[in-house]
Amino acid sequence: MHPMLNIAVRAARNAGNVIAKSFSQPENVEVMQKGANDFVTNVDKEAEAVIISTLKKAYPDHCILGEESGQLSAENSDYQWIIDPLDGTTNFAKGVPHFSVSIALRYRGKTEQAVIYDPIRDELFTASRGAGAQLNGYRIRTGQARELSGTLLATGFPFRQKAHMDAYMNIFHSLFTECSDIRRAGSAALDLAYVAAGRYDGFWEIGLKPWDSAAGELIAREAGAIVTDFVGGHNFEKSGNLVVGNPRIVKALLGKMREHLTDSLKR
């Protein structure tokens, strides 16, 4: 395992221990609203502090971008850690056991290392650029579906951007009539990891943040998936609009989505 990935795994497991312990003690969880339909708990903040402490101890000169703490700059650093301490906060706060820790490392703008950890199932998804993706140390590959018929897709509702709801529902209807079924489980990081592991055949979502998707993008790509924006381009890091799956499934998804895209979703 790459030394920097090893540190990321240590940070993710440390945060996972905090989250799992708190999940078993719901009376100690404090939920706060930080934006429209956007919540944070004291556990998000505690887990992020544990991650930052672990990373800073090993790499004090690296830059960190955290969902809760924002940008922690380091002068002239080519390295940036992107962390989501608890992806699936609403699930966690409601007692739904489906959430994850997501940590990615970028070097000069390219994601090089990635970890997604599910502390409830003790499933650790990892990837290093050019070295493939793994689940608990075993190589994983994305599914081999050749068409939408029979596929299981995953998505996330645009709960932060409800102005896109009509377009989203049109896309949903178009895809639902073609595939076997669609899941909306509440953790984009795990959705991407599940595409990498072949559990889901494809995934799409509107308006994800870097901490939602940075680790999952690399893990999915290293497992053989394609990651694009809604028009098949590479603007997803700016727009947050992702389509993920094997090459045939991504082509099919984009084809079905195309007629329902508004101008803002094409950017």
Tab-separated table of N, CA, C and O in Angstrom, residues 109-156:
chain	number	residue	atom	x	y	z
A	109	GLY	N	-3.480	18.889	-8.448
A	109	GLY	CA	-4.800	18.865	-9.072
A	109	GLY	C	-5.306	17.512	-9.508
A	109	GLY	O	-6.471	17.396	-9.907
A	110	LYS	N	-4.484	16.470	-9.434
A	110	LYS	CA	-4.908	15.131	-9.835
A	110	LYS	C	-5.071	14.245	-8.603
A	110	LYS	O	-4.193	14.203	-7.733
A	111	THR	N	-6.189	13.544	-8.539
A	111	THR	CA	-6.439	12.667	-7.404
A	111	THR	C	-5.556	11.425	-7.510
A	111	THR	O	-5.599	10.711	-8.510
A	112	GLU	N	-4.759	11.191	-6.475
A	112	GLU	CA	-3.777	10.107	-6.487
A	112	GLU	C	-4.137	8.963	-5.543
A	112	GLU	O	-3.795	7.810	-5.803
A	113	GLN	N	-4.787	9.275	-4.425
A	113	GLN	CA	-5.124	8.264	-3.426
A	113	GLN	C	-6.562	8.480	-2.975
A	113	GLN	O	-7.031	9.622	-2.914
A	114	ALA	N	-7.251	7.386	-2.630
A	114	ALA	CA	-8.645	7.516	-2.222
A	114	ALA	C	-9.035	6.404	-1.258
A	114	ALA	O	-8.633	5.245	-1.430
A	115	VAL	N	-9.839	6.779	-0.268
A	115	VAL	CA	-10.375	5.837	0.711
A	115	VAL	C	-11.837	6.181	0.961
A	115	VAL	O	-12.178	7.352	1.155
A	116	ILE	N	-12.682	5.169	0.955
A	116	ILE	CA	-14.062	5.295	1.433
A	116	ILE	C	-14.277	4.165	2.430
A	116	ILE	O	-14.058	2.993	2.108
A	117	TYR	N	-14.686	4.525	3.638
A	117	TYR	CA	-14.817	3.529	4.702
A	117	TYR	C	-16.226	3.535	5.259
A	117	TYR	O	-16.750	4.570	5.669
A	118	ASP	N	-16.846	2.354	5.266
A	118	ASP	CA	-18.158	2.148	5.864
A	118	ASP	C	-17.939	1.514	7.234
A	118	ASP	O	-17.630	0.326	7.325
A	119	PRO	N	-18.061	2.284	8.314
A	119	PRO	CA	-17.735	1.749	9.636
A	119	PRO	C	-18.743	0.748	10.172
A	119	PRO	O	-18.414	-0.032	11.074
A	120	ILE	N	-19.944	0.738	9.640
A	120	ILE	CA	-20.950	-0.217	10.117
A	120	ILE	C	-20.684	-1.609	9.551
A	120	ILE	O	-20.726	-2.613	10.271
A	121	ARG	N	-20.377	-1.679	8.253
A	121	ARG	CA	-20.095	-2.969	7.611
A	121	ARG	C	-18.608	-3.320	7.632
A	121	ARG	O	-18.231	-4.391	7.189
A	122	ASP	N	-17.785	-2.400	8.133
A	122	ASP	CA	-16.326	-2.548	8.120
A	122	ASP	C	-15.837	-2.864	6.709
A	122	ASP	O	-15.031	-3.767	6.493
A	123	GLU	N	-16.318	-2.081	5.743
A	123	GLU	CA	-15.887	-2.224	4.355
A	123	GLU	C	-15.002	-1.034	3.993
A	123	GLU	O	-15.419	0.121	4.127
A	124	LEU	N	-13.796	-1.348	3.536
A	124	LEU	CA	-12.813	-0.334	3.203
A	124	LEU	C	-12.517	-0.386	1.703
A	124	LEU	O	-11.923	-1.353	1.214
A	125	PHE	N	-12.936	0.650	0.982
A	125	PHE	CA	-12.678	0.774	-0.447
A	125	PHE	C	-11.468	1.682	-0.625
A	125	PHE	O	-11.425	2.785	-0.061
A	126	THR	N	-10.483	1.251	-1.405
A	126	THR	CA	-9.267	2.039	-1.592
A	126	THR	C	-8.839	2.033	-3.049
A	126	THR	O	-9.187	1.129	-3.813
A	127	ALA	N	-8.062	3.049	-3.421
A	127	ALA	CA	-7.483	3.098	-4.765
A	127	ALA	C	-6.275	4.018	-4.769
A	127	ALA	O	-6.246	5.027	-4.061
A	128	SER	N	-5.280	3.631	-5.562
A	128	SER	CA	-4.155	4.494	-5.894
A	128	SER	C	-4.152	4.643	-7.403
A	128	SER	O	-4.412	3.659	-8.126
A	129	ARG	N	-3.891	5.848	-7.882
A	129	ARG	CA	-3.902	6.082	-9.324
A	129	ARG	C	-2.976	5.106	-10.045
A	129	ARG	O	-1.799	4.963	-9.707
A	130	GLY	N	-3.544	4.404	-11.027
A	130	GLY	CA	-2.774	3.471	-11.835
A	130	GLY	C	-2.564	2.111	-11.225
A	130	GLY	O	-1.947	1.235	-11.851
A	131	ALA	N	-3.104	1.878	-10.010
A	131	ALA	CA	-2.865	0.601	-9.315
A	131	ALA	C	-4.136	-0.182	-9.035
A	131	ALA	O	-4.111	-1.177	-8.320
A	132	GLY	N	-5.271	0.258	-9.588
A	132	GLY	CA	-6.517	-0.470	-9.391
A	132	GLY	C	-7.221	-0.091	-8.098
A	132	GLY	O	-6.725	0.715	-7.305
A	133	ALA	N	-8.397	-0.691	-7.894
A	133	ALA	CA	-9.218	-0.424	-6.714
A	133	ALA	C	-9.433	-1.709	-5.941
A	133	ALA	O	-9.476	-2.802	-6.517
A	134	GLN	N	-9.596	-1.566	-4.628
A	134	GLN	CA	-9.745	-2.737	-3.773
A	134	GLN	C	-10.849	-2.538	-2.745
A	134	GLN	O	-11.162	-1.406	-2.360
A	135	LEU	N	-11.417	-3.642	-2.312
A	135	LEU	CA	-12.356	-3.685	-1.191
A	135	LEU	C	-11.796	-4.662	-0.171
A	135	LEU	O	-11.661	-5.855	-0.457
A	136	ASN	N	-11.436	-4.132	0.992
A	136	ASN	CA	-10.828	-4.944	2.051
A	136	ASN	C	-9.649	-5.768	1.529
A	136	ASN	O	-9.469	-6.944	1.881
A	137	GLY	N	-8.870	-5.151	0.645
A	137	GLY	CA	-7.652	-5.782	0.159
A	137	GLY	C	-7.808	-6.641	-1.069
A	137	GLY	O	-6.810	-7.155	-1.596
A	138	TYR	N	-9.040	-6.814	-1.557
A	138	TYR	CA	-9.281	-7.634	-2.744
A	138	TYR	C	-9.664	-6.753	-3.933
A	138	TYR	O	-10.455	-5.820	-3.788
A	139	ARG	N	-9.136	-7.064	-5.088
A	139	ARG	CA	-9.376	-6.270	-6.293
A	139	ARG	C	-10.853	-6.263	-6.656
A	139	ARG	O	-11.530	-7.302	-6.594
A	140	ILE	N	-11.362	-5.116	-7.038
A	140	ILE	CA	-12.755	-4.996	-7.484
A	140	ILE	C	-12.794	-4.435	-8.894
A	140	ILE	O	-11.898	-3.714	-9.325
A	141	ARG	N	-13.864	-4.797	-9.609
A	141	ARG	CA	-14.082	-4.313	-10.964
A	141	ARG	C	-15.534	-3.907	-11.115
A	141	ARG	O	-16.444	-4.515	-10.523
A	142	THR	N	-15.766	-2.869	-11.912
A	142	THR	CA	-17.126	-2.438	-12.175
A	142	THR	C	-17.872	-3.494	-12.978
A	142	THR	O	-17.266	-4.381	-13.581
A	143	GLY	N	-19.212	-3.425	-12.964
A	143	GLY	CA	-20.028	-4.418	-13.653
A	143	GLY	C	-19.831	-4.396	-15.164
A	143	GLY	O	-19.340	-3.422	-15.737
A	144	GLN	N	-20.255	-5.473	-15.807
A	144	GLN	CA	-20.037	-5.647	-17.246
A	144	GLN	C	-21.328	-5.569	-18.062
A	144	GLN	O	-21.380	-6.096	-19.176
A	145	ALA	N	-22.357	-4.936	-17.504
A	145	ALA	CA	-23.629	-4.809	-18.240
A	145	ALA	C	-23.393	-4.132	-19.587
A	145	ALA	O	-22.587	-3.215	-19.710
A	146	ARG	N	-24.125	-4.580	-20.607
A	146	ARG	CA	-23.953	-4.047	-21.958
A	146	ARG	C	-25.087	-3.110	-22.372
A	146	ARG	O	-24.993	-2.416	-23.379
A	147	GLU	N	-26.180	-3.133	-21.623
A	147	GLU	CA	-27.324	-2.263	-21.925
A	147	GLU	C	-28.080	-1.980	-20.637
A	147	GLU	O	-27.854	-2.646	-19.616
A	148	LEU	N	-28.984	-1.002	-20.652
A	148	LEU	CA	-29.696	-0.608	-19.442
A	148	LEU	C	-30.667	-1.669	-18.944
A	148	LEU	O	-30.920	-1.775	-17.740
A	149	SER	N	-31.213	-2.459	-19.838
A	149	SER	CA	-32.146	-3.501	-19.440
A	149	SER	C	-31.502	-4.436	-18.419
A	149	SER	O	-30.421	-4.966	-18.644
A	150	GLY	N	-32.164	-4.598	-17.283
A	150	GLY	CA	-31.665	-5.489	-16.247
A	150	GLY	C	-30.691	-4.863	-15.271
A	150	GLY	O	-30.251	-5.516	-14.321
A	151	THR	N	-30.334	-3.594	-15.476
A	151	THR	CA	-29.351	-2.967	-14.593
A	151	THR	C	-29.980	-2.443	-13.307
A	151	THR	O	-31.174	-2.149	-13.243
A	152	LEU	N	-29.144	-2.317	-12.286
A	152	LEU	CA	-29.510	-1.649	-11.043
A	152	LEU	C	-28.723	-0.352	-10.987
A	152	LEU	O	-27.492	-0.361	-10.941
A	153	LEU	N	-29.434	0.769	-10.993
A	153	LEU	CA	-28.802	2.091	-10.995
A	153	LEU	C	-28.927	2.739	-9.618
A	153	LEU	O	-29.754	2.324	-8.797
A	154	ALA	N	-28.106	3.745	-9.388
A	154	ALA	CA	-28.164	4.509	-8.141
A	154	ALA	C	-28.178	5.993	-8.475
A	154	ALA	O	-27.667	6.418	-9.513
A	155	THR	N	-28.741	6.770	-7.567
A	155	THR	CA	-28.844	8.207	-7.786
A	155	THR	C	-28.962	8.924	-6.449
A	155	THR	O	-29.014	8.293	-5.388
A	156	GLY	N	-28.965	10.227	-6.512
A	156	GLY	CA	-29.245	11.054	-5.343
A	156	GLY	C	-30.154	12.185	-5.784
A	156	GLY	O	-29.959	12.758	-6.855
